[in-house]
C-alpha positions as CSV (number, residue, x, y, z in Angstrom):
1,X,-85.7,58.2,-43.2
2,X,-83.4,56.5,-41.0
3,X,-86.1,54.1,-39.5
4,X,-85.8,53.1,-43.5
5,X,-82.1,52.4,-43.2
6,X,-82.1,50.6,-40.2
7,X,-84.6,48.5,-41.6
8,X,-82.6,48.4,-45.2
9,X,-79.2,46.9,-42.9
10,X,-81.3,44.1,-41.2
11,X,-82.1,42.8,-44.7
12,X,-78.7,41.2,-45.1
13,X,-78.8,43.1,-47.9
14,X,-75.0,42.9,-49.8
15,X,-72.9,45.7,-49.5
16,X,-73.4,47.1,-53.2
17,X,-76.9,46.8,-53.0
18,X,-77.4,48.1,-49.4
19,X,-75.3,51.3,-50.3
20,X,-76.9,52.0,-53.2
21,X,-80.3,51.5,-51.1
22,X,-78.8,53.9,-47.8
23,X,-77.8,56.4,-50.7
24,X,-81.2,56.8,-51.7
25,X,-82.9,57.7,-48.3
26,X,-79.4,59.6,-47.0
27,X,-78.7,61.6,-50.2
28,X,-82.4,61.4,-51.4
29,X,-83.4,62.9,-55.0
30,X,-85.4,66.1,-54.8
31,X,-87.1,67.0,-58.0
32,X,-89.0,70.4,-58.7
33,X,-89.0,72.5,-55.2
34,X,-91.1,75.3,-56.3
35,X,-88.9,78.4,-57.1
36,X,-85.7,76.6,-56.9
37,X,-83.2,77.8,-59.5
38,X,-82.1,73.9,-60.0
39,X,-84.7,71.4,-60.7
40,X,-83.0,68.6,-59.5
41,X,-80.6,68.3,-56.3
42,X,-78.8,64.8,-55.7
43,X,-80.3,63.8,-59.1
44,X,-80.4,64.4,-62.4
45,X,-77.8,61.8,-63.7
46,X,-78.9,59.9,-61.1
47,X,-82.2,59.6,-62.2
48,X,-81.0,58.9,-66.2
49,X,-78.7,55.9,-65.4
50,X,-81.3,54.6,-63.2
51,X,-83.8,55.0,-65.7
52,X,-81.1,53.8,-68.7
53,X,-81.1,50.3,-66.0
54,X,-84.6,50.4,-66.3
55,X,-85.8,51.6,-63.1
56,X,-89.4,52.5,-63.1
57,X,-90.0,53.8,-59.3
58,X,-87.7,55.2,-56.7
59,X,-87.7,57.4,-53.6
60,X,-87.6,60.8,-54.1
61,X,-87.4,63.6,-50.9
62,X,-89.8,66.5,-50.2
63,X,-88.7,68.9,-47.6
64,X,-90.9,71.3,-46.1
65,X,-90.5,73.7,-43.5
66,X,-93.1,74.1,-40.8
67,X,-91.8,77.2,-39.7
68,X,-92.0,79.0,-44.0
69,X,-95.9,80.0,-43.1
70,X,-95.5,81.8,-40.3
Protein backbone atom coordinates (compact mmCIF):
# COMPACT_ATOMS: atom_id res chain seq x y z
CA UNK A 1 0.00 0.00 0.00
CA UNK A 2 2.51 2.53 0.41
CA UNK A 3 4.20 1.92 -3.10
CA UNK A 4 0.40 3.32 -3.89
CA UNK A 5 1.05 6.52 -1.96
CA UNK A 6 4.22 7.21 -3.09
CA UNK A 7 2.96 6.96 -6.34
CA UNK A 8 -0.50 9.07 -5.33
CA UNK A 9 2.24 12.18 -4.10
CA UNK A 10 4.12 12.21 -7.45
CA UNK A 11 0.81 13.00 -9.16
CA UNK A 12 0.84 16.63 -8.11
CA UNK A 13 -2.26 15.68 -6.86
CA UNK A 14 -3.86 18.92 -4.65
CA UNK A 15 -3.71 18.56 -1.16
CA UNK A 16 -7.59 17.81 -0.56
CA UNK A 17 -7.63 15.34 -3.18
CA UNK A 18 -4.24 13.63 -2.36
CA UNK A 19 -5.40 13.26 1.45
CA UNK A 20 -8.46 12.02 0.70
CA UNK A 21 -6.58 9.50 -1.84
CA UNK A 22 -3.57 8.58 1.12
CA UNK A 23 -6.61 8.05 3.54
CA UNK A 24 -7.94 5.45 1.46
CA UNK A 25 -4.76 3.12 1.24
CA UNK A 26 -3.50 4.30 5.02
CA UNK A 27 -6.88 3.96 6.79
CA UNK A 28 -8.27 1.53 4.17
CA UNK A 29 -12.16 0.29 4.40
CA UNK A 30 -12.43 -3.38 5.49
CA UNK A 31 -15.90 -4.74 4.83
CA UNK A 32 -17.10 -8.33 6.07
CA UNK A 33 -13.94 -10.14 7.88
CA UNK A 34 -15.54 -13.40 8.46
CA UNK A 35 -16.58 -13.66 12.19
CA UNK A 36 -15.98 -10.12 13.04
CA UNK A 37 -18.50 -8.69 15.44
CA UNK A 38 -18.37 -5.29 13.17
CA UNK A 39 -18.98 -5.45 9.61
CA UNK A 40 -17.33 -2.58 8.67
CA UNK A 41 -13.89 -0.98 10.24
CA UNK A 42 -12.74 2.56 8.85
CA UNK A 43 -16.04 2.56 6.91
CA UNK A 44 -19.44 2.48 7.12
CA UNK A 45 -20.21 6.35 6.87
CA UNK A 46 -17.51 6.43 4.81
CA UNK A 47 -18.71 4.36 2.37
CA UNK A 48 -22.50 6.19 2.41
CA UNK A 49 -21.22 9.72 1.79
CA UNK A 50 -19.01 8.36 -0.81
CA UNK A 51 -21.74 6.64 -2.29
CA UNK A 52 -24.32 9.79 -1.62
CA UNK A 53 -21.21 11.73 -4.00
CA UNK A 54 -21.71 9.09 -6.34
CA UNK A 55 -18.78 7.01 -6.03
CA UNK A 56 -19.14 3.67 -7.75
CA UNK A 57 -15.61 1.87 -7.00
CA UNK A 58 -13.13 2.36 -4.28
CA UNK A 59 -10.33 0.50 -2.48
CA UNK A 60 -11.21 -1.65 0.14
CA UNK A 61 -8.44 -3.72 2.53
CA UNK A 62 -8.31 -7.53 3.09
CA UNK A 63 -5.98 -8.62 5.75
CA UNK A 64 -4.94 -12.03 6.19
CA UNK A 65 -2.63 -13.63 8.35
CA UNK A 66 -0.19 -16.19 7.04
CA UNK A 67 0.59 -17.43 10.36
CA UNK A 68 -3.88 -18.16 11.31
CA UNK A 69 -3.42 -21.84 9.49
CA UNK A 70 -0.83 -23.12 11.28
Amino acid sequence: MFAAVTALRAQGLDGRVLTAAETLFLEPIQPEVPGAVVPYINGRHRADAMLDAGVRHTVIGRWSDPGADR
